[in-house]
Amino acid sequence: MTTFARHERALDDYIVKLEFRSVNHRYLDVTCRMPRWMSPLEERIKKLVRRFHERGKVDLTVSFEGEEPVASRFRPRTEQVRAYLYAVSQLKKGLELKGDLGVSDLLLLFRDAIEPEQEDIDIEGFWGFLSKELEELLKQARSQAEREGEALQSDLERHLAILKRLIDAIEERKEKVLPEQKAALRERILSTLNGTPLSEERLLQEFAILADRLDITEELVRARSHIDRFLELLGEQDAVGRKLDFLLQELFREINTMASKAQDAQVSQMVVEAKGEVEKLREQVQNII
């Protein structure tokens, strides 16, 4: 699940623009992208993010439109450039190279030839302003994450309700199909014997073997148990994504076993639908950490 929020505040000389992006992550991992002069505020910003968010890989960007609160100047690193040029001349002489190094070449190859130099700024005063704006951004992001979480939970519960109905229908069909299969078994046995008498005891044994082979009671019980546990985990605040995914794997296995045991076309069709619902749940669970 991805969360995005944006907040702006216009002042006399500039507009401060704040952006929040977050993707699923088991722990909270915050990356701040902002001008270098704001580096002293990075830990405060991260601490503020932790007040509003417990988990997620967060990218928080602070940028400015217009003049920044601190004016930038630039100064050449003359001594370093001189040493660099001397090294280049020695390289040229030693390897008998031709060609001249122009200013554009120098700036391309030696990017630290000119470095920024900022004026002093009232960092505490700026933090007093910025922290309030960041709180607005983080509240907005949290509200969006909560709305998305509620929508996700509602969607998961909808698929679980469909799954429950399918399992109920499979159980109902199971009660009907066994007598039908017993009758079919009787016909097959009598046809094979071709009029030879068969004891009732032997027939009952065959029926018992058939019933045991086709019985899916345990699979139905476990499937319902997995669904109930899934719903319980949805209500917990901890990281439950892996547990939910494991439950769905187990649920898929139980449903698959029902199809192989039941040997009934209607049950097989309902199992196909149930598998589809489990796959939809697994897709959605990937959005839960």
PDB file of C-alpha atoms in Angstrom:
ATOM      1  CA  MET A   1       0.000   0.000   0.000  1.00  0.00           C
ATOM      2  CA  THR A   2       1.330   3.417  -0.990  1.00  0.00           C
ATOM      3  CA  THR A   3       0.527   6.637   0.868  1.00  0.00           C
ATOM      4  CA  PHE A   4       1.095  10.060  -0.660  1.00  0.00           C
ATOM      5  CA  ALA A   5       0.416  13.524   0.750  1.00  0.00           C
ATOM      6  CA  ARG A   6       1.408  17.048  -0.264  1.00  0.00           C
ATOM      7  CA  HIS A   7       1.265  20.329   1.633  1.00  0.00           C
ATOM      8  CA  GLU A   8       2.317  23.863   0.689  1.00  0.00           C
ATOM      9  CA  ARG A   9       2.588  27.148   2.528  1.00  0.00           C
ATOM     10  CA  ALA A  10       3.118  30.451   0.730  1.00  0.00           C
ATOM     11  CA  LEU A  11       5.134  33.174   2.475  1.00  0.00           C
ATOM     12  CA  ASP A  12       6.261  36.596   1.288  1.00  0.00           C
ATOM     13  CA  ASP A  13       9.408  35.530  -0.560  1.00  0.00           C
ATOM     14  CA  TYR A  14       8.945  31.839  -1.183  1.00  0.00           C
ATOM     15  CA  ILE A  15       6.639  28.811  -1.080  1.00  0.00           C
ATOM     16  CA  VAL A  16       7.643  25.835   1.026  1.00  0.00           C
ATOM     17  CA  LYS A  17       6.545  22.544  -0.515  1.00  0.00           C
ATOM     18  CA  LEU A  18       6.313  19.344   1.519  1.00  0.00           C
ATOM     19  CA  GLU A  19       5.753  15.847   0.121  1.00  0.00           C
ATOM     20  CA  PHE A  20       5.254  12.541   1.936  1.00  0.00           C
ATOM     21  CA  ARG A  21       5.526   9.161   0.219  1.00  0.00           C
ATOM     22  CA  SER A  22       5.349   5.850   2.031  1.00  0.00           C
ATOM     23  CA  VAL A  23       5.322   2.198   0.969  1.00  0.00           C
ATOM     24  CA  ASN A  24       4.902  -0.919   3.077  1.00  0.00           C
ATOM     25  CA  HIS A  25       7.811  -1.786   5.310  1.00  0.00           C
ATOM     26  CA  ARG A  26       7.958  -3.838   8.485  1.00  0.00           C
ATOM     27  CA  TYR A  27       9.695  -1.039  10.387  1.00  0.00           C
ATOM     28  CA  LEU A  28       9.824   2.745  10.071  1.00  0.00           C
ATOM     29  CA  ASP A  29      12.571   3.906   7.713  1.00  0.00           C
ATOM     30  CA  VAL A  30      12.593   7.655   7.010  1.00  0.00           C
ATOM     31  CA  THR A  31      14.624   9.362   4.284  1.00  0.00           C
ATOM     32  CA  CYS A  32      14.677  13.173   4.216  1.00  0.00           C
ATOM     33  CA  ARG A  33      15.320  15.055   0.977  1.00  0.00           C
ATOM     34  CA  MET A  34      15.962  18.751   1.553  1.00  0.00           C
ATOM     35  CA  PRO A  35      18.548  21.530   1.029  1.00  0.00           C
ATOM     36  CA  ARG A  36      21.895  21.034   2.709  1.00  0.00           C
ATOM     37  CA  TRP A  37      21.452  23.968   5.070  1.00  0.00           C
ATOM     38  CA  MET A  38      18.500  22.110   6.654  1.00  0.00           C
ATOM     39  CA  SER A  39      20.683  19.147   7.732  1.00  0.00           C
ATOM     40  CA  PRO A  40      20.641  20.194  11.443  1.00  0.00           C
ATOM     41  CA  LEU A  41      16.865  19.603  11.385  1.00  0.00           C
ATOM     42  CA  GLU A  42      16.928  16.073   9.971  1.00  0.00           C
ATOM     43  CA  GLU A  43      16.739  14.207  13.280  1.00  0.00           C
ATOM     44  CA  ARG A  44      13.948  16.466  14.512  1.00  0.00           C
ATOM     45  CA  ILE A  45      11.995  15.775  11.321  1.00  0.00           C
ATOM     46  CA  LYS A  46      12.432  12.014  11.720  1.00  0.00           C
ATOM     47  CA  LYS A  47      11.327  12.215  15.352  1.00  0.00           C
ATOM     48  CA  LEU A  48       8.223  14.124  14.269  1.00  0.00           C
ATOM     49  CA  VAL A  49       7.421  11.471  11.635  1.00  0.00           C
ATOM     50  CA  ARG A  50       7.625   8.786  14.338  1.00  0.00           C
ATOM     51  CA  ARG A  51       4.888  10.563  16.276  1.00  0.00           C
ATOM     52  CA  PHE A  52       2.445   9.971  13.427  1.00  0.00           C
ATOM     53  CA  HIS A  53       3.630   6.747  11.764  1.00  0.00           C
ATOM     54  CA  GLU A  54       4.869   3.470  13.223  1.00  0.00           C
ATOM     55  CA  ARG A  55       5.882   1.593  10.069  1.00  0.00           C
ATOM     56  CA  GLY A  56       6.671   2.192   6.419  1.00  0.00           C
ATOM     57  CA  LYS A  57       9.501   3.232   4.141  1.00  0.00           C
ATOM     58  CA  VAL A  58       9.003   6.996   4.102  1.00  0.00           C
ATOM     59  CA  ASP A  59      10.428   9.582   1.709  1.00  0.00           C
ATOM     60  CA  LEU A  60       9.871  13.117   2.988  1.00  0.00           C
ATOM     61  CA  THR A  61      10.806  15.991   0.691  1.00  0.00           C
ATOM     62  CA  VAL A  62      11.171  19.679   1.583  1.00  0.00           C
ATOM     63  CA  SER A  63      11.633  22.076  -1.332  1.00  0.00           C
ATOM     64  CA  PHE A  64      11.196  25.770  -2.022  1.00  0.00           C
ATOM     65  CA  GLU A  65       9.771  27.827  -4.839  1.00  0.00           C
ATOM     66  CA  GLY A  66      11.194  31.341  -5.064  1.00  0.00           C
ATOM     67  CA  GLU A  67      13.979  32.543  -2.783  1.00  0.00           C
ATOM     68  CA  GLU A  68      14.932  30.110  -0.047  1.00  0.00           C
ATOM     69  CA  PRO A  69      15.028  31.309   3.573  1.00  0.00           C
ATOM     70  CA  VAL A  70      18.801  31.316   3.269  1.00  0.00           C
ATOM     71  CA  ALA A  71      20.593  32.948   0.378  1.00  0.00           C
ATOM     72  CA  SER A  72      23.273  30.857  -1.302  1.00  0.00           C
ATOM     73  CA  ARG A  73      26.659  32.156  -2.399  1.00  0.00           C
ATOM     74  CA  PHE A  74      29.452  30.249  -4.091  1.00  0.00           C
ATOM     75  CA  ARG A  75      33.197  30.337  -3.702  1.00  0.00           C
ATOM     76  CA  PRO A  76      35.954  28.701  -5.765  1.00  0.00           C
ATOM     77  CA  ARG A  77      38.191  26.090  -4.186  1.00  0.00           C
ATOM     78  CA  THR A  78      41.264  27.695  -5.690  1.00  0.00           C
ATOM     79  CA  GLU A  79      43.990  25.642  -3.999  1.00  0.00           C
ATOM     80  CA  GLN A  80      42.243  22.335  -4.748  1.00  0.00           C
ATOM     81  CA  VAL A  81      41.715  23.324  -8.406  1.00  0.00           C
ATOM     82  CA  ARG A  82      45.357  24.382  -8.704  1.00  0.00           C
ATOM     83  CA  ALA A  83      46.496  20.984  -7.369  1.00  0.00           C
ATOM     84  CA  TYR A  84      44.081  19.234  -9.718  1.00  0.00           C
ATOM     85  CA  LEU A  85      45.373  21.140 -12.751  1.00  0.00           C
ATOM     86  CA  TYR A  86      48.971  20.401 -11.789  1.00  0.00           C
ATOM     87  CA  ALA A  87      48.121  16.681 -11.612  1.00  0.00           C
ATOM     88  CA  VAL A  88      46.485  16.923 -15.042  1.00  0.00           C
ATOM     89  CA  SER A  89      49.566  18.661 -16.511  1.00  0.00           C
ATOM     90  CA  GLN A  90      51.834  15.947 -15.097  1.00  0.00           C
ATOM     91  CA  LEU A  91      49.559  13.276 -16.543  1.00  0.00           C
ATOM     92  CA  LYS A  92      49.577  15.029 -19.922  1.00  0.00           C
ATOM     93  CA  LYS A  93      53.362  15.356 -19.900  1.00  0.00           C
ATOM     94  CA  GLY A  94      54.060  11.821 -18.690  1.00  0.00           C
ATOM     95  CA  LEU A  95      51.769  10.171 -21.237  1.00  0.00           C
ATOM     96  CA  GLU A  96      52.509  12.690 -24.031  1.00  0.00           C
ATOM     97  CA  LEU A  97      48.852  13.583 -24.353  1.00  0.00           C
ATOM     98  CA  LYS A  98      47.540  16.409 -26.473  1.00  0.00           C
ATOM     99  CA  GLY A  99      44.669  18.822 -25.933  1.00  0.00           C
ATOM    100  CA  ASP A 100      43.740  21.586 -23.548  1.00  0.00           C
ATOM    101  CA  LEU A 101      41.453  21.512 -20.508  1.00  0.00           C
ATOM    102  CA  GLY A 102      38.833  24.278 -20.694  1.00  0.00           C
ATOM    103  CA  VAL A 103      36.646  25.681 -17.923  1.00  0.00           C
ATOM    104  CA  SER A 104      33.626  23.608 -18.975  1.00  0.00           C
ATOM    105  CA  ASP A 105      35.799  20.460 -18.970  1.00  0.00           C
ATOM    106  CA  LEU A 106      37.144  21.358 -15.547  1.00  0.00           C
ATOM    107  CA  LEU A 107      33.682  21.844 -14.036  1.00  0.00           C
ATOM    108  CA  LEU A 108      32.516  18.583 -15.562  1.00  0.00           C
ATOM    109  CA  LEU A 109      35.477  16.535 -14.324  1.00  0.00           C
ATOM    110  CA  PHE A 110      36.067  18.274 -10.991  1.00  0.00           C
ATOM    111  CA  ARG A 111      32.598  19.025  -9.681  1.00  0.00           C
ATOM    112  CA  ASP A 112      33.828  20.318  -6.344  1.00  0.00           C
ATOM    113  CA  ALA A 113      35.744  23.157  -8.000  1.00  0.00           C
ATOM    114  CA  ILE A 114      33.036  25.522  -6.754  1.00  0.00           C
ATOM    115  CA  GLU A 115      31.212  24.957  -3.480  1.00  0.00           C
ATOM    116  CA  PRO A 116      28.095  26.579  -2.013  1.00  0.00           C
ATOM    117  CA  GLU A 117      28.377  28.905   0.923  1.00  0.00           C
ATOM    118  CA  GLN A 118      25.252  29.839   2.847  1.00  0.00           C
ATOM    119  CA  GLU A 119      24.506  32.781   5.035  1.00  0.00           C
ATOM    120  CA  ASP A 120      23.554  32.188   8.636  1.00  0.00           C
ATOM    121  CA  ILE A 121      19.877  31.517   9.337  1.00  0.00           C
ATOM    122  CA  ASP A 122      17.765  31.435  12.468  1.00  0.00           C
ATOM    123  CA  ILE A 123      17.368  27.658  12.383  1.00  0.00           C
ATOM    124  CA  GLU A 124      15.294  27.575  15.574  1.00  0.00           C
ATOM    125  CA  GLY A 125      12.910  30.170  14.255  1.00  0.00           C
ATOM    126  CA  PHE A 126      12.587  28.304  10.955  1.00  0.00           C
ATOM    127  CA  TRP A 127      11.948  25.030  12.800  1.00  0.00           C
ATOM    128  CA  GLY A 128       9.126  26.665  14.728  1.00  0.00           C
ATOM    129  CA  PHE A 129       7.464  27.415  11.380  1.00  0.00           C
ATOM    130  CA  LEU A 130       8.392  24.175   9.600  1.00  0.00           C
ATOM    131  CA  SER A 131       7.329  21.810  12.403  1.00  0.00           C
ATOM    132  CA  LYS A 132       3.746  23.128  12.269  1.00  0.00           C
ATOM    133  CA  GLU A 133       3.614  22.655   8.504  1.00  0.00           C
ATOM    134  CA  LEU A 134       5.071  19.163   8.793  1.00  0.00           C
ATOM    135  CA  GLU A 135       2.418  18.249  11.339  1.00  0.00           C
ATOM    136  CA  GLU A 136      -0.264  19.238   8.831  1.00  0.00           C
ATOM    137  CA  LEU A 137       1.405  17.077   6.183  1.00  0.00           C
ATOM    138  CA  LEU A 138       1.775  14.081   8.511  1.00  0.00           C
ATOM    139  CA  LYS A 139      -1.823  14.315   9.722  1.00  0.00           C
ATOM    140  CA  GLN A 140      -2.970  14.341   6.113  1.00  0.00           C
ATOM    141  CA  ALA A 141      -0.804  11.299   5.312  1.00  0.00           C
ATOM    142  CA  ARG A 142      -2.059   9.417   8.364  1.00  0.00           C
ATOM    143  CA  SER A 143      -5.682  10.136   7.486  1.00  0.00           C
ATOM    144  CA  GLN A 144      -5.138   8.849   3.973  1.00  0.00           C
ATOM    145  CA  ALA A 145      -3.429   5.697   5.264  1.00  0.00           C
ATOM    146  CA  GLU A 146      -6.310   5.080   7.680  1.00  0.00           C
ATOM    147  CA  ARG A 147      -8.896   5.509   4.901  1.00  0.00           C
ATOM    148  CA  GLU A 148      -6.990   3.111   2.665  1.00  0.00           C
ATOM    149  CA  GLY A 149      -6.660   0.647   5.535  1.00  0.00           C
ATOM    150  CA  GLU A 150     -10.397   0.754   6.222  1.00  0.00           C
ATOM    151  CA  ALA A 151     -11.167   0.241   2.532  1.00  0.00           C
ATOM    152  CA  LEU A 152      -8.730  -2.664   2.382  1.00  0.00           C
ATOM    153  CA  GLN A 153     -10.235  -4.305   5.469  1.00  0.00           C
ATOM    154  CA  SER A 154     -13.740  -3.886   4.055  1.00  0.00           C
ATOM    155  CA  ASP A 155     -12.655  -5.522   0.804  1.00  0.00           C
ATOM    156  CA  LEU A 156     -10.984  -8.412   2.640  1.00  0.00           C
ATOM    157  CA  GLU A 157     -14.084  -8.989   4.763  1.00  0.00           C
ATOM    158  CA  ARG A 158     -16.229  -9.008   1.608  1.00  0.00           C
ATOM    159  CA  HIS A 159     -14.116 -11.744   0.015  1.00  0.00           C
ATOM    160  CA  LEU A 160     -14.111 -13.720   3.284  1.00  0.00           C
ATOM    161  CA  ALA A 161     -17.920 -13.556   3.414  1.00  0.00           C
ATOM    162  CA  ILE A 162     -18.114 -14.958  -0.127  1.00  0.00           C
ATOM    163  CA  LEU A 163     -15.659 -17.671   0.864  1.00  0.00           C
ATOM    164  CA  LYS A 164     -17.753 -18.589   3.914  1.00  0.00           C
ATOM    165  CA  ARG A 165     -20.866 -18.903   1.746  1.00  0.00           C
ATOM    166  CA  LEU A 166     -19.015 -21.168  -0.686  1.00  0.00           C
ATOM    167  CA  ILE A 167     -17.795 -23.403   2.143  1.00  0.00           C
ATOM    168  CA  ASP A 168     -21.337 -23.607   3.526  1.00  0.00           C
ATOM    169  CA  ALA A 169     -22.572 -24.547   0.053  1.00  0.00           C
ATOM    170  CA  ILE A 170     -19.865 -27.217  -0.283  1.00  0.00           C
ATOM    171  CA  GLU A 171     -20.927 -28.716   3.067  1.00  0.00           C
ATOM    172  CA  GLU A 172     -24.587 -28.671   2.023  1.00  0.00           C
ATOM    173  CA  ARG A 173     -23.728 -30.370  -1.253  1.00  0.00           C
ATOM    174  CA  LYS A 174     -21.619 -32.946   0.618  1.00  0.00           C
ATOM    175  CA  GLU A 175     -24.695 -34.057   2.586  1.00  0.00           C
ATOM    176  CA  LYS A 176     -26.594 -34.621  -0.671  1.00  0.00           C
ATOM    177  CA  VAL A 177     -23.874 -36.197  -2.732  1.00  0.00           C
ATOM    178  CA  LEU A 178     -23.042 -39.128  -0.432  1.00  0.00           C
ATOM    179  CA  PRO A 179     -26.440 -40.891  -0.829  1.00  0.00           C
ATOM    180  CA  GLU A 180     -26.164 -40.371  -4.584  1.00  0.00           C
ATOM    181  CA  GLN A 181     -22.687 -41.893  -4.630  1.00  0.00           C
ATOM    182  CA  LYS A 182     -23.833 -44.809  -2.447  1.00  0.00           C
ATOM    183  CA  ALA A 183     -26.589 -45.562  -4.945  1.00  0.00           C
ATOM    184  CA  ALA A 184     -24.131 -45.367  -7.818  1.00  0.00           C
ATOM    185  CA  LEU A 185     -21.737 -47.683  -5.965  1.00  0.00           C
ATOM    186  CA  ARG A 186     -24.558 -50.218  -5.371  1.00  0.00           C
ATOM    187  CA  GLU A 187     -25.392 -50.193  -9.066  1.00  0.00           C
ATOM    188  CA  ARG A 188     -21.756 -50.697 -10.068  1.00  0.00           C
ATOM    189  CA  ILE A 189     -21.299 -53.595  -7.640  1.00  0.00           C
ATOM    190  CA  LEU A 190     -24.504 -55.342  -8.720  1.00  0.00           C
ATOM    191  CA  SER A 191     -23.627 -54.857 -12.346  1.00  0.00           C
ATOM    192  CA  THR A 192     -20.181 -56.342 -11.784  1.00  0.00           C
ATOM    193  CA  LEU A 193     -21.559 -59.353  -9.902  1.00  0.00           C
ATOM    194  CA  ASN A 194     -24.049 -59.988 -12.708  1.00  0.00           C
ATOM    195  CA  GLY A 195     -26.795 -61.373 -10.471  1.00  0.00           C
ATOM    196  CA  THR A 196     -24.557 -63.040  -7.862  1.00  0.00           C
ATOM    197  CA  PRO A 197     -25.964 -62.376  -4.362  1.00  0.00           C
ATOM    198  CA  LEU A 198     -24.073 -59.873  -2.193  1.00  0.00           C
ATOM    199  CA  SER A 199     -24.389 -59.844   1.567  1.00  0.00           C
ATOM    200  CA  GLU A 200     -25.671 -56.713   3.221  1.00  0.00           C
ATOM    201  CA  GLU A 201     -22.627 -56.757   5.488  1.00  0.00           C
ATOM    202  CA  ARG A 202     -20.238 -56.603   2.508  1.00  0.00           C
ATOM    203  CA  LEU A 203     -22.263 -53.791   0.993  1.00  0.00           C
ATOM    204  CA  LEU A 204     -22.124 -51.825   4.225  1.00  0.00           C
ATOM    205  CA  GLN A 205     -18.345 -52.269   4.302  1.00  0.00           C
ATOM    206  CA  GLU A 206     -18.078 -50.855   0.800  1.00  0.00           C
ATOM    207  CA  PHE A 207     -20.308 -47.948   1.790  1.00  0.00           C
ATOM    208  CA  ALA A 208     -18.133 -47.244   4.857  1.00  0.00           C
ATOM    209  CA  ILE A 209     -14.967 -47.222   2.711  1.00  0.00           C
ATOM    210  CA  LEU A 210     -16.638 -44.870   0.244  1.00  0.00           C
ATOM    211  CA  ALA A 211     -17.860 -42.533   2.980  1.00  0.00           C
ATOM    212  CA  ASP A 212     -14.408 -42.375   4.573  1.00  0.00           C
ATOM    213  CA  ARG A 213     -12.745 -41.660   1.237  1.00  0.00           C
ATOM    214  CA  LEU A 214     -15.182 -38.875   0.374  1.00  0.00           C
ATOM    215  CA  ASP A 215     -15.464 -37.316   3.835  1.00  0.00           C
ATOM    216  CA  ILE A 216     -14.367 -33.647   3.898  1.00  0.00           C
ATOM    217  CA  THR A 217     -15.625 -32.809   7.385  1.00  0.00           C
ATOM    218  CA  GLU A 218     -12.140 -32.147   8.776  1.00  0.00           C
ATOM    219  CA  GLU A 219     -11.226 -29.929   5.813  1.00  0.00           C
ATOM    220  CA  LEU A 220     -14.412 -27.886   6.305  1.00  0.00           C
ATOM    221  CA  VAL A 221     -13.705 -27.453  10.022  1.00  0.00           C
ATOM    222  CA  ARG A 222     -10.113 -26.349   9.402  1.00  0.00           C
ATOM    223  CA  ALA A 223     -11.141 -23.994   6.596  1.00  0.00           C
ATOM    224  CA  ARG A 224     -13.640 -22.250   8.869  1.00  0.00           C
ATOM    225  CA  SER A 225     -11.014 -22.069  11.611  1.00  0.00           C
ATOM    226  CA  HIS A 226      -8.543 -20.383   9.238  1.00  0.00           C
ATOM    227  CA  ILE A 227     -11.175 -17.828   8.208  1.00  0.00           C
ATOM    228  CA  ASP A 228     -12.039 -17.031  11.836  1.00  0.00           C
ATOM    229  CA  ARG A 229      -8.347 -16.622  12.701  1.00  0.00           C
ATOM    230  CA  PHE A 230      -7.881 -14.400   9.644  1.00  0.00           C
ATOM    231  CA  LEU A 231     -10.631 -12.084  10.897  1.00  0.00           C
ATOM    232  CA  GLU A 232      -9.062 -11.984  14.364  1.00  0.00           C
ATOM    233  CA  LEU A 233      -5.679 -10.970  12.935  1.00  0.00           C
ATOM    234  CA  LEU A 234      -7.273  -8.168  10.913  1.00  0.00           C
ATOM    235  CA  GLY A 235      -8.258  -6.551  14.198  1.00  0.00           C
ATOM    236  CA  GLU A 236      -4.726  -6.607  15.617  1.00  0.00           C
ATOM    237  CA  GLN A 237      -2.355  -3.643  15.465  1.00  0.00           C
ATOM    238  CA  ASP A 238       0.863  -5.645  15.035  1.00  0.00           C
ATOM    239  CA  ALA A 239       2.499  -6.589  11.730  1.00  0.00           C
ATOM    240  CA  VAL A 240       0.314  -9.507  10.622  1.00  0.00           C
ATOM    241  CA  GLY A 241       0.902  -9.663   6.850  1.00  0.00           C
ATOM    242  CA  ARG A 242       3.024 -12.826   6.938  1.00  0.00           C
ATOM    243  CA  LYS A 243       0.608 -14.583   9.279  1.00  0.00           C
ATOM    244  CA  LEU A 244      -2.304 -13.750   6.987  1.00  0.00           C
ATOM    245  CA  ASP A 245      -0.424 -15.002   3.953  1.00  0.00           C
ATOM    246  CA  PHE A 246       0.392 -18.278   5.745  1.00  0.00           C
ATOM    247  CA  LEU A 247      -3.269 -18.752   6.736  1.00  0.00           C
ATOM    248  CA  LEU A 248      -4.324 -18.276   3.121  1.00  0.00           C
ATOM    249  CA  GLN A 249      -1.812 -20.901   1.993  1.00  0.00           C
ATOM    250  CA  GLU A 250      -3.312 -23.345   4.501  1.00  0.00           C
ATOM    251  CA  LEU A 251      -6.846 -22.396   3.470  1.00  0.00           C
ATOM    252  CA  PHE A 252      -5.966 -22.977  -0.198  1.00  0.00           C
ATOM    253  CA  ARG A 253      -4.623 -26.424   0.694  1.00  0.00           C
ATOM    254  CA  GLU A 254      -7.827 -27.400   2.546  1.00  0.00           C
ATOM    255  CA  ILE A 255     -10.026 -26.250  -0.330  1.00  0.00           C
ATOM    256  CA  ASN A 256      -7.883 -28.157  -2.820  1.00  0.00           C
ATOM    257  CA  THR A 257      -8.254 -31.331  -0.755  1.00  0.00           C
ATOM    258  CA  MET A 258     -12.046 -30.927  -0.776  1.00  0.00           C
ATOM    259  CA  ALA A 259     -12.070 -31.013  -4.571  1.00  0.00           C
ATOM    260  CA  SER A 260      -9.925 -34.143  -4.796  1.00  0.00           C
ATOM    261  CA  LYS A 261     -11.981 -35.984  -2.158  1.00  0.00           C
ATOM    262  CA  ALA A 262     -15.518 -34.993  -3.096  1.00  0.00           C
ATOM    263  CA  GLN A 263     -15.418 -36.299  -6.685  1.00  0.00           C
ATOM    264  CA  ASP A 264     -18.469 -34.241  -7.559  1.00  0.00           C
ATOM    265  CA  ALA A 265     -18.850 -31.773 -10.412  1.00  0.00           C
ATOM    266  CA  GLN A 266     -20.799 -29.214  -8.362  1.00  0.00           C
ATOM    267  CA  VAL A 267     -18.310 -29.318  -5.508  1.00  0.00           C
ATOM    268  CA  SER A 268     -15.456 -28.950  -8.004  1.00  0.00           C
ATOM    269  CA  GLN A 269     -17.102 -25.854  -9.465  1.00  0.00           C
ATOM    270  CA  MET A 270     -17.558 -24.292  -6.036  1.00  0.00           C
ATOM    271  CA  VAL A 271     -13.934 -25.119  -5.200  1.00  0.00           C
ATOM    272  CA  VAL A 272     -12.795 -23.258  -8.327  1.00  0.00           C
ATOM    273  CA  GLU A 273     -14.746 -20.204  -7.142  1.00  0.00           C
ATOM    274  CA  ALA A 274     -13.343 -20.548  -3.621  1.00  0.00           C
ATOM    275  CA  LYS A 275      -9.791 -20.712  -4.975  1.00  0.00           C
ATOM    276  CA  GLY A 276     -10.463 -17.512  -6.909  1.00  0.00           C
ATOM    277  CA  GLU A 277     -11.525 -15.756  -3.701  1.00  0.00           C
ATOM    278  CA  VAL A 278      -8.407 -16.994  -1.882  1.00  0.00           C
ATOM    279  CA  GLU A 279      -6.215 -15.641  -4.699  1.00  0.00           C
ATOM    280  CA  LYS A 280      -7.935 -12.243  -4.460  1.00  0.00           C
ATOM    281  CA  LEU A 281      -7.290 -12.259  -0.712  1.00  0.00           C
ATOM    282  CA  ARG A 282      -3.623 -13.113  -1.253  1.00  0.00           C
ATOM    283  CA  GLU A 283      -3.258 -10.201  -3.674  1.00  0.00           C
ATOM    284  CA  GLN A 284      -4.756  -7.824  -1.129  1.00  0.00           C
ATOM    285  CA  VAL A 285      -2.692  -9.212   1.752  1.00  0.00           C
ATOM    286  CA  GLN A 286       0.453  -8.076  -0.071  1.00  0.00           C
ATOM    287  CA  ASN A 287      -0.625  -4.564   0.969  1.00  0.00           C
ATOM    288  CA  ILE A 288      -0.463  -5.519   4.647  1.00  0.00           C
ATOM    289  CA  ILE A 289       2.830  -5.603   6.524  1.00  0.00           C
TER     290      ILE A 289
END
